[in-house]
Amino acid sequence: MADYNKMKLFRRKVIAVDMDGTISRGVCWTPSEVLKAKPNKAVIEKVNKLYQENFIILYTARRDELIPATLEWCRRNNVLWHGWSNKKIGAEVYLDDKALNVKDFI
């Protein structure tokens, strides 16, 4: 049984999920705006399901001073995550409102 659990762990994907316009609606520029941002509940629900079998990294381009409010917002809105970054990170899948699929680009 232990070997199966180890194999399952290695099959997890790293999924990078953007904040503004993806997990939360709109763009936030101040701590107050961050804490008042409306959650995108449908996206949060799906991300929370992905959390069970994958490695979720939340990322944002928000400035450093907005990170404490952002993490508090995530806690208040029950967003599950394994890691956090305010820089674009390497991942196998990106969930981002600004993303462009290469097939659509061509």
N, CA, C and O atoms as a GROMACS GRO file, in nm:
protein
  424
    1MET      N    1   0.082  -0.119   0.000
    1MET     CA    2   0.000   0.000   0.000
    1MET      C    3   0.086   0.125   0.000
    1MET      O    4   0.052   0.223  -0.067
    2ALA      N    5   0.195   0.125   0.072
    2ALA     CA    6   0.283   0.241   0.079
    2ALA      C    7   0.340   0.275  -0.058
    2ALA      O    8   0.353   0.393  -0.092
    3ASP      N    9   0.374   0.173  -0.139
    3ASP     CA   10   0.428   0.198  -0.273
    3ASP      C   11   0.325   0.266  -0.362
    3ASP      O   12   0.360   0.354  -0.440
    4TYR      N   13   0.199   0.227  -0.350
    4TYR     CA   14   0.093   0.290  -0.428
    4TYR      C   15   0.082   0.438  -0.392
    4TYR      O   16   0.070   0.523  -0.480
    5ASN      N   17   0.086   0.469  -0.263
    5ASN     CA   18   0.076   0.609  -0.220
    5ASN      C   19   0.194   0.690  -0.272
    5ASN      O   20   0.176   0.806  -0.309
    6LYS      N   21   0.312   0.633  -0.275
    6LYS     CA   22   0.429   0.704  -0.329
    6LYS      C   23   0.411   0.729  -0.478
    6LYS      O   24   0.442   0.838  -0.526
    7MET      N   25   0.362   0.632  -0.551
    7MET     CA   26   0.342   0.648  -0.695
    7MET      C   27   0.236   0.755  -0.721
    7MET      O   28   0.250   0.836  -0.813
    8LYS      N   29   0.132   0.756  -0.641
    8LYS     CA   30   0.026   0.855  -0.657
    8LYS      C   31   0.082   0.996  -0.637
    8LYS      O   32   0.044   1.089  -0.708
    9LEU      N   33   0.171   1.011  -0.540
    9LEU     CA   34   0.233   1.140  -0.513
    9LEU      C   35   0.310   1.191  -0.635
    9LEU      O   36   0.304   1.309  -0.666
   10PHE      N   37   0.380   1.102  -0.703
   10PHE     CA   38   0.461   1.142  -0.817
   10PHE      C   39   0.376   1.177  -0.940
   10PHE      O   40   0.427   1.242  -1.032
   11ARG      N   41   0.252   1.137  -0.943
   11ARG     CA   42   0.165   1.170  -1.056
   11ARG      C   43   0.098   1.305  -1.041
   11ARG      O   44   0.029   1.351  -1.132
   12ARG      N   45   0.116   1.370  -0.929
   12ARG     CA   46   0.056   1.501  -0.910
   12ARG      C   47   0.113   1.602  -1.008
   12ARG      O   48   0.231   1.598  -1.042
   13LYS      N   49   0.028   1.692  -1.053
   13LYS     CA   50   0.072   1.800  -1.140
   13LYS      C   51   0.088   1.927  -1.056
   13LYS      O   52   0.017   1.947  -0.957
   14VAL      N   53   0.180   2.010  -1.098
   14VAL     CA   54   0.193   2.143  -1.039
   14VAL      C   55   0.100   2.234  -1.120
   14VAL      O   56   0.119   2.253  -1.240
   15ILE      N   57   0.001   2.289  -1.051
   15ILE     CA   58  -0.096   2.377  -1.115
   15ILE      C   59  -0.082   2.516  -1.056
   15ILE      O   60  -0.102   2.536  -0.936
   16ALA      N   61  -0.046   2.612  -1.140
   16ALA     CA   62  -0.029   2.751  -1.098
   16ALA      C   63  -0.160   2.826  -1.124
   16ALA      O   64  -0.211   2.826  -1.236
   17VAL      N   65  -0.212   2.888  -1.020
   17VAL     CA   66  -0.341   2.956  -1.029
   17VAL      C   67  -0.322   3.104  -0.997
   17VAL      O   68  -0.275   3.139  -0.889
   18ASP      N   69  -0.360   3.188  -1.091
   18ASP     CA   70  -0.350   3.334  -1.076
   18ASP      C   71  -0.459   3.385  -0.982
   18ASP      O   72  -0.564   3.323  -0.968
   19MET      N   73  -0.433   3.499  -0.919
   19MET     CA   74  -0.530   3.560  -0.828
   19MET      C   75  -0.627   3.653  -0.901
   19MET      O   76  -0.744   3.618  -0.917
   20ASP      N   77  -0.580   3.771  -0.945
   20ASP     CA   78  -0.667   3.874  -1.002
   20ASP      C   79  -0.733   3.826  -1.131
   20ASP      O   80  -0.666   3.788  -1.226
   21GLY      N   81  -0.866   3.830  -1.132
   21GLY     CA   82  -0.941   3.792  -1.250
   21GLY      C   83  -0.958   3.642  -1.266
   21GLY      O   84  -1.023   3.597  -1.360
   22THR      N   85  -0.902   3.564  -1.174
   22THR     CA   86  -0.915   3.419  -1.182
   22THR      C   87  -0.980   3.366  -1.054
   22THR      O   88  -1.095   3.323  -1.056
   23ILE      N   89  -0.906   3.370  -0.944
   23ILE     CA   90  -0.962   3.330  -0.814
   23ILE      C   91  -1.051   3.441  -0.758
   23ILE      O   92  -1.158   3.415  -0.703
   24SER      N   93  -1.006   3.565  -0.775
   24SER     CA   94  -1.088   3.679  -0.733
   24SER      C   95  -1.128   3.757  -0.857
   24SER      O   96  -1.060   3.754  -0.959
   25ARG      N   97  -1.238   3.826  -0.846
   25ARG     CA   98  -1.287   3.905  -0.960
   25ARG      C   99  -1.224   4.044  -0.955
   25ARG      O  100  -1.211   4.104  -0.849
   26GLY      N  101  -1.184   4.093  -1.071
   26GLY     CA  102  -1.125   4.226  -1.078
   26GLY      C  103  -0.978   4.227  -1.041
   26GLY      O  104  -0.915   4.123  -1.025
   27VAL      N  105  -0.925   4.349  -1.029
   27VAL     CA  106  -0.784   4.371  -0.998
   27VAL      C  107  -0.777   4.452  -0.869
   27VAL      O  108  -0.857   4.542  -0.847
   28CYS      N  109  -0.680   4.418  -0.784
   28CYS     CA  110  -0.666   4.485  -0.654
   28CYS      C  111  -0.533   4.559  -0.648
   28CYS      O  112  -0.429   4.506  -0.686
   29TRP      N  113  -0.538   4.684  -0.598
   29TRP     CA  114  -0.418   4.767  -0.589
   29TRP      C  115  -0.384   4.809  -0.447
   29TRP      O  116  -0.274   4.859  -0.422
   30THR      N  117  -0.478   4.788  -0.353
   30THR     CA  118  -0.453   4.826  -0.213
   30THR      C  119  -0.495   4.710  -0.123
   30THR      O  120  -0.574   4.625  -0.165
   31PRO      N  121  -0.444   4.706   0.001
   31PRO     CA  122  -0.489   4.601   0.094
   31PRO      C  123  -0.641   4.601   0.114
   31PRO      O  124  -0.702   4.495   0.123
   32SER      N  125  -0.700   4.719   0.120
   32SER     CA  126  -0.845   4.729   0.136
   32SER      C  127  -0.919   4.666   0.018
   32SER      O  128  -1.015   4.592   0.037
   33GLU      N  129  -0.873   4.694  -0.103
   33GLU     CA  130  -0.934   4.633  -0.222
   33GLU      C  131  -0.919   4.482  -0.220
   33GLU      O  132  -1.011   4.410  -0.257
   34VAL      N  133  -0.802   4.435  -0.177
   34VAL     CA  134  -0.778   4.290  -0.170
   34VAL      C  135  -0.881   4.225  -0.078
   34VAL      O  136  -0.944   4.126  -0.115
   35LEU      N  137  -0.898   4.281   0.041
   35LEU     CA  138  -0.987   4.220   0.140
   35LEU      C  139  -1.134   4.229   0.100
   35LEU      O  140  -1.216   4.149   0.146
   36LYS      N  141  -1.168   4.325   0.013
   36LYS     CA  142  -1.307   4.341  -0.033
   36LYS      C  143  -1.333   4.272  -0.166
   36LYS      O  144  -1.447   4.271  -0.213
   37ALA      N  145  -1.232   4.214  -0.227
   37ALA     CA  146  -1.248   4.152  -0.360
   37ALA      C  147  -1.353   4.041  -0.356
   37ALA      O  148  -1.363   3.966  -0.259
   38LYS      N  149  -1.431   4.032  -0.463
   38LYS     CA  150  -1.532   3.928  -0.472
   38LYS      C  151  -1.466   3.798  -0.518
   38LYS      O  152  -1.390   3.797  -0.614
   39PRO      N  153  -1.495   3.688  -0.449
   39PRO     CA  154  -1.438   3.560  -0.489
   39PRO      C  155  -1.508   3.505  -0.613
   39PRO      O  156  -1.628   3.525  -0.632
   40ASN      N  157  -1.433   3.437  -0.696
   40ASN     CA  158  -1.492   3.363  -0.808
   40ASN      C  159  -1.517   3.222  -0.755
   40ASN      O  160  -1.432   3.134  -0.767
   41LYS      N  161  -1.634   3.203  -0.697
   41LYS     CA  162  -1.666   3.080  -0.625
   41LYS      C  163  -1.657   2.955  -0.712
   41LYS      O  164  -1.616   2.849  -0.663
   42ALA      N  165  -1.695   2.964  -0.838
   42ALA     CA  166  -1.689   2.847  -0.926
   42ALA      C  167  -1.544   2.803  -0.946
   42ALA      O  168  -1.514   2.684  -0.945
   43VAL      N  169  -1.454   2.900  -0.965
   43VAL     CA  170  -1.312   2.867  -0.983
   43VAL      C  171  -1.255   2.812  -0.853
   43VAL      O  172  -1.181   2.714  -0.855
   44ILE      N  173  -1.286   2.875  -0.742
   44ILE     CA  174  -1.236   2.828  -0.612
   44ILE      C  175  -1.279   2.685  -0.586
   44ILE      O  176  -1.200   2.603  -0.539
   45GLU      N  177  -1.403   2.654  -0.617
   45GLU     CA  178  -1.453   2.517  -0.596
   45GLU      C  179  -1.373   2.416  -0.678
   45GLU      O  180  -1.336   2.310  -0.628
   46LYS      N  181  -1.346   2.449  -0.803
   46LYS     CA  182  -1.270   2.357  -0.889
   46LYS      C  183  -1.125   2.346  -0.844
   46LYS      O  184  -1.068   2.237  -0.845
   47VAL      N  185  -1.064   2.459  -0.806
   47VAL     CA  186  -0.926   2.456  -0.756
   47VAL      C  187  -0.918   2.371  -0.630
   47VAL      O  188  -0.824   2.293  -0.614
   48ASN      N  189  -1.016   2.384  -0.542
   48ASN     CA  190  -1.016   2.305  -0.420
   48ASN      C  191  -1.028   2.156  -0.448
   48ASN      O  192  -0.973   2.074  -0.375
   49LYS      N  193  -1.100   2.119  -0.553
   49LYS     CA  194  -1.106   1.978  -0.594
   49LYS      C  195  -0.972   1.932  -0.649
   49LYS      O  196  -0.925   1.822  -0.618
   50LEU      N  197  -0.909   2.016  -0.731
   50LEU     CA  198  -0.777   1.983  -0.786
   50LEU      C  199  -0.672   1.969  -0.676
   50LEU      O  200  -0.578   1.892  -0.690
   51TYR      N  201  -0.690   2.042  -0.568
   51TYR     CA  202  -0.599   2.039  -0.454
   51TYR      C  203  -0.582   1.897  -0.398
   51TYR      O  204  -0.474   1.861  -0.352
   52GLN      N  205  -0.687   1.818  -0.404
   52GLN     CA  206  -0.684   1.683  -0.347
   52GLN      C  207  -0.584   1.592  -0.418
   52GLN      O  208  -0.527   1.503  -0.354
   53GLU      N  209  -0.561   1.612  -0.547
   53GLU     CA  210  -0.476   1.521  -0.624
   53GLU      C  211  -0.358   1.590  -0.692
   53GLU      O  212  -0.283   1.526  -0.765
   54ASN      N  213  -0.340   1.720  -0.669
   54ASN     CA  214  -0.236   1.796  -0.737
   54ASN      C  215  -0.168   1.890  -0.639
   54ASN      O  216  -0.206   1.898  -0.522
   55PHE      N  217  -0.068   1.962  -0.688
   55PHE     CA  218   0.006   2.058  -0.607
   55PHE      C  219  -0.032   2.197  -0.657
   55PHE      O  220   0.008   2.237  -0.766
   56ILE      N  221  -0.108   2.271  -0.577
   56ILE     CA  222  -0.161   2.402  -0.617
   56ILE      C  223  -0.068   2.512  -0.568
   56ILE      O  224  -0.039   2.523  -0.448
   57ILE      N  225  -0.022   2.595  -0.662
   57ILE     CA  226   0.057   2.714  -0.630
   57ILE      C  227  -0.025   2.835  -0.671
   57ILE      O  228  -0.058   2.851  -0.788
   58LEU      N  229  -0.057   2.920  -0.576
   58LEU     CA  230  -0.122   3.047  -0.609
   58LEU      C  231  -0.012   3.146  -0.644
   58LEU      O  232   0.090   3.154  -0.576
   59TYR      N  233  -0.034   3.223  -0.750
   59TYR     CA  234   0.064   3.325  -0.786
   59TYR      C  235  -0.007   3.452  -0.829
   59TYR      O  236  -0.123   3.450  -0.870
   60THR      N  237   0.067   3.562  -0.819
   60THR     CA  238   0.010   3.692  -0.852
   60THR      C  239   0.122   3.790  -0.883
   60THR      O  240   0.237   3.769  -0.845
   61ALA      N  241   0.087   3.894  -0.952
   61ALA     CA  242   0.182   4.003  -0.977
   61ALA      C  243   0.165   4.114  -0.874
   61ALA      O  244   0.224   4.221  -0.887
   62ARG      N  245   0.084   4.089  -0.772
   62ARG     CA  246   0.062   4.190  -0.668
   62ARG      C  247   0.194   4.221  -0.597
   62ARG      O  248   0.279   4.134  -0.578
   63ARG      N  249   0.208   4.347  -0.558
   63ARG     CA  250   0.329   4.391  -0.487
   63ARG      C  251   0.340   4.322  -0.351
   63ARG      O  252   0.241   4.273  -0.297
   64ASP      N  253   0.461   4.319  -0.298
   64ASP     CA  254   0.488   4.251  -0.171
   64ASP      C  255   0.397   4.297  -0.057
   64ASP      O  256   0.354   4.216   0.025
   65GLU      N  257   0.367   4.426  -0.052
   65GLU     CA  258   0.286   4.476   0.059
   65GLU      C  259   0.140   4.429   0.055
   65GLU      O  260   0.066   4.447   0.152
   66LEU      N  261   0.099   4.370  -0.057
   66LEU     CA  262  -0.038   4.317  -0.067
   66LEU      C  263  -0.047   4.170  -0.030
   66LEU      O  264  -0.157   4.116  -0.019
   67ILE      N  265   0.066   4.104  -0.010
   67ILE     CA  266   0.065   3.960   0.016
   67ILE      C  267  -0.005   3.925   0.147
   67ILE      O  268  -0.086   3.832   0.146
   68PRO      N  269   0.020   3.993   0.260
   68PRO     CA  270  -0.053   3.955   0.382
   68PRO      C  271  -0.206   3.963   0.365
   68PRO      O  272  -0.277   3.873   0.409
   69ALA      N  273  -0.256   4.068   0.301
   69ALA     CA  274  -0.400   4.081   0.279
   69ALA      C  275  -0.449   3.972   0.183
   69ALA      O  276  -0.559   3.920   0.200
   70THR      N  277  -0.368   3.939   0.084
   70THR     CA  278  -0.406   3.835  -0.012
   70THR      C  279  -0.418   3.699   0.057
   70THR      O  280  -0.515   3.627   0.033
   71LEU      N  281  -0.323   3.666   0.142
   71LEU     CA  282  -0.329   3.538   0.214
   71LEU      C  283  -0.449   3.534   0.309
   71LEU      O  284  -0.514   3.431   0.324
   72GLU      N  285  -0.478   3.647   0.372
   72GLU     CA  286  -0.597   3.655   0.459
   72GLU      C  287  -0.723   3.636   0.376
   72GLU      O  288  -0.815   3.565   0.418
   73TRP      N  289  -0.729   3.698   0.258
   73TRP     CA  290  -0.844   3.683   0.169
   73TRP      C  291  -0.862   3.536   0.131
   73TRP      O  292  -0.975   3.485   0.130
   74CYS      N  293  -0.753   3.468   0.101
   74CYS     CA  294  -0.761   3.325   0.065
   74CYS      C  295  -0.816   3.244   0.181
   74CYS      O  296  -0.899   3.155   0.161
   75ARG      N  297  -0.770   3.272   0.301
   75ARG     CA  298  -0.821   3.201   0.420
   75ARG      C  299  -0.972   3.226   0.438
   75ARG      O  300  -1.048   3.133   0.462
   76ARG      N  301  -1.012   3.352   0.426
   76ARG     CA  302  -1.154   3.388   0.444
   76ARG      C  303  -1.243   3.320   0.341
   76ARG      O  304  -1.359   3.289   0.368
   77ASN      N  305  -1.188   3.299   0.222
   77ASN     CA  306  -1.267   3.243   0.112
   77ASN      C  307  -1.241   3.094   0.089
   77ASN      O  308  -1.279   3.038  -0.013
   78ASN      N  309  -1.175   3.033   0.185
   78ASN     CA  310  -1.152   2.888   0.184
   78ASN      C  311  -1.083   2.838   0.057
   78ASN      O  312  -1.120   2.734   0.003
   79VAL      N  313  -0.984   2.912   0.012
   79VAL     CA  314  -0.904   2.869  -0.103
   79VAL      C  315  -0.794   2.777  -0.052
   79VAL      O  316  -0.715   2.816   0.034
   80LEU      N  317  -0.790   2.655  -0.105
   80LEU     CA  318  -0.687   2.559  -0.064
   80LEU      C  319  -0.566   2.572  -0.155
   80LEU      O  320  -0.580   2.584  -0.277
   81TRP      N  321  -0.448   2.570  -0.096
   81TRP     CA  322  -0.325   2.583  -0.174
   81TRP      C  323  -0.209   2.522  -0.098
   81TRP      O  324  -0.212   2.511   0.025
   82HIS      N  325  -0.108   2.482  -0.173
   82HIS     CA  326   0.012   2.423  -0.115
   82HIS      C  327   0.128   2.522  -0.109
   82HIS      O  328   0.212   2.513  -0.020
   83GLY      N  329   0.132   2.615  -0.202
   83GLY     CA  330   0.242   2.708  -0.209
   83GLY      C  331   0.195   2.842  -0.263
   83GLY      O  332   0.083   2.855  -0.314
   84TRP      N  333   0.282   2.940  -0.252
   84TRP     CA  334   0.248   3.077  -0.287
   84TRP      C  335   0.366   3.145  -0.353
   84TRP      O  336   0.481   3.120  -0.315
   85SER      N  337   0.340   3.231  -0.450
   85SER     CA  338   0.447   3.308  -0.512
   85SER      C  339   0.391   3.438  -0.568
   85SER      O  340   0.277   3.442  -0.616
   86ASN      N  341   0.469   3.545  -0.562
   86ASN     CA  342   0.428   3.666  -0.634
   86ASN      C  343   0.518   3.688  -0.755
   86ASN      O  344   0.544   3.800  -0.798
   87LYS      N  345   0.565   3.577  -0.807
   87LYS     CA  346   0.640   3.573  -0.933
   87LYS      C  347   0.586   3.456  -1.016
   87LYS      O  348   0.534   3.359  -0.960
   88LYS      N  349   0.598   3.465  -1.146
   88LYS     CA  350   0.556   3.355  -1.233
   88LYS      C  351   0.648   3.237  -1.206
   88LYS      O  352   0.770   3.253  -1.204
   89ILE      N  353   0.592   3.121  -1.186
   89ILE     CA  354   0.669   3.003  -1.150
   89ILE      C  355   0.656   2.895  -1.256
   89ILE      O  356   0.566   2.900  -1.341
   90GLY      N  357   0.743   2.798  -1.252
   90GLY     CA  358   0.732   2.683  -1.341
   90GLY      C  359   0.618   2.593  -1.296
   90GLY      O  360   0.604   2.565  -1.178
   91ALA      N  361   0.537   2.549  -1.389
   91ALA     CA  362   0.424   2.462  -1.359
   91ALA      C  363   0.388   2.382  -1.483
   91ALA      O  364   0.431   2.415  -1.594
   92GLU      N  365   0.309   2.279  -1.464
   92GLU     CA  366   0.261   2.200  -1.577
   92GLU      C  367   0.132   2.257  -1.635
   92GLU      O  368   0.103   2.239  -1.753
   93VAL      N  369   0.055   2.326  -1.551
   93VAL     CA  370  -0.072   2.384  -1.593
   93VAL      C  371  -0.082   2.523  -1.532
   93VAL      O  372  -0.048   2.543  -1.416
   94TYR      N  373  -0.129   2.621  -1.611
   94TYR     CA  374  -0.153   2.756  -1.562
   94TYR      C  375  -0.302   2.787  -1.576
   94TYR      O  376  -0.360   2.769  -1.684
   95LEU      N  377  -0.362   2.834  -1.470
   95LEU     CA  378  -0.499   2.880  -1.472
   95LEU      C  379  -0.492   3.031  -1.451
   95LEU      O  380  -0.466   3.078  -1.341
   96ASP      N  381  -0.517   3.106  -1.560
   96ASP     CA  382  -0.493   3.250  -1.558
   96ASP      C  383  -0.587   3.317  -1.657
   96ASP      O  384  -0.600   3.271  -1.770
   97ASP      N  385  -0.652   3.424  -1.616
   97ASP     CA  386  -0.744   3.495  -1.705
   97ASP      C  387  -0.674   3.564  -1.821
   97ASP      O  388  -0.739   3.599  -1.919
   98LYS      N  389  -0.544   3.583  -1.811
   98LYS     CA  390  -0.468   3.650  -1.917
   98LYS      C  391  -0.397   3.551  -2.009
   98LYS      O  392  -0.327   3.592  -2.102
   99ALA      N  393  -0.414   3.422  -1.984
   99ALA     CA  394  -0.342   3.320  -2.062
   99ALA      C  395  -0.398   3.310  -2.204
   99ALA      O  396  -0.516   3.336  -2.229
  100LEU      N  397  -0.311   3.273  -2.295
  100LEU     CA  398  -0.348   3.252  -2.434
  100LEU      C  399  -0.298   3.114  -2.474
  100LEU      O  400  -0.179   3.084  -2.463
  101ASN      N  401  -0.389   3.031  -2.522
  101ASN     CA  402  -0.352   2.899  -2.568
  101ASN      C  403  -0.281   2.912  -2.702
  101ASN      O  404  -0.324   2.987  -2.789
  102VAL      N  405  -0.173   2.839  -2.718
  102VAL     CA  406  -0.095   2.850  -2.842
  102VAL      C  407  -0.180   2.814  -2.965
  102VAL      O  408  -0.158   2.870  -3.073
  103LYS      N  409  -0.276   2.722  -2.951
  103LYS     CA  410  -0.364   2.687  -3.063
  103LYS      C  411  -0.450   2.805  -3.104
  103LYS      O  412  -0.475   2.827  -3.222
  104ASP      N  413  -0.496   2.882  -3.005
  104ASP     CA  414  -0.574   3.001  -3.034
  104ASP      C  415  -0.487   3.112  -3.094
  104ASP      O  416  -0.533   3.189  -3.178
  105PHE      N  417  -0.361   3.117  -3.052
  105PHE     CA  418  -0.267   3.218  -3.101
  105PHE      C  419  -0.238   3.201  -3.249
  105PHE      O  420  -0.230   3.298  -3.324
  106ILE      N  421  -0.222   3.077  -3.290
  106ILE     CA  422  -0.191   3.047  -3.431
  106ILE      C  423  -0.316   3.066  -3.514
  106ILE      O  424  -0.312   3.046  -3.636
   0.00000   0.00000   0.00000
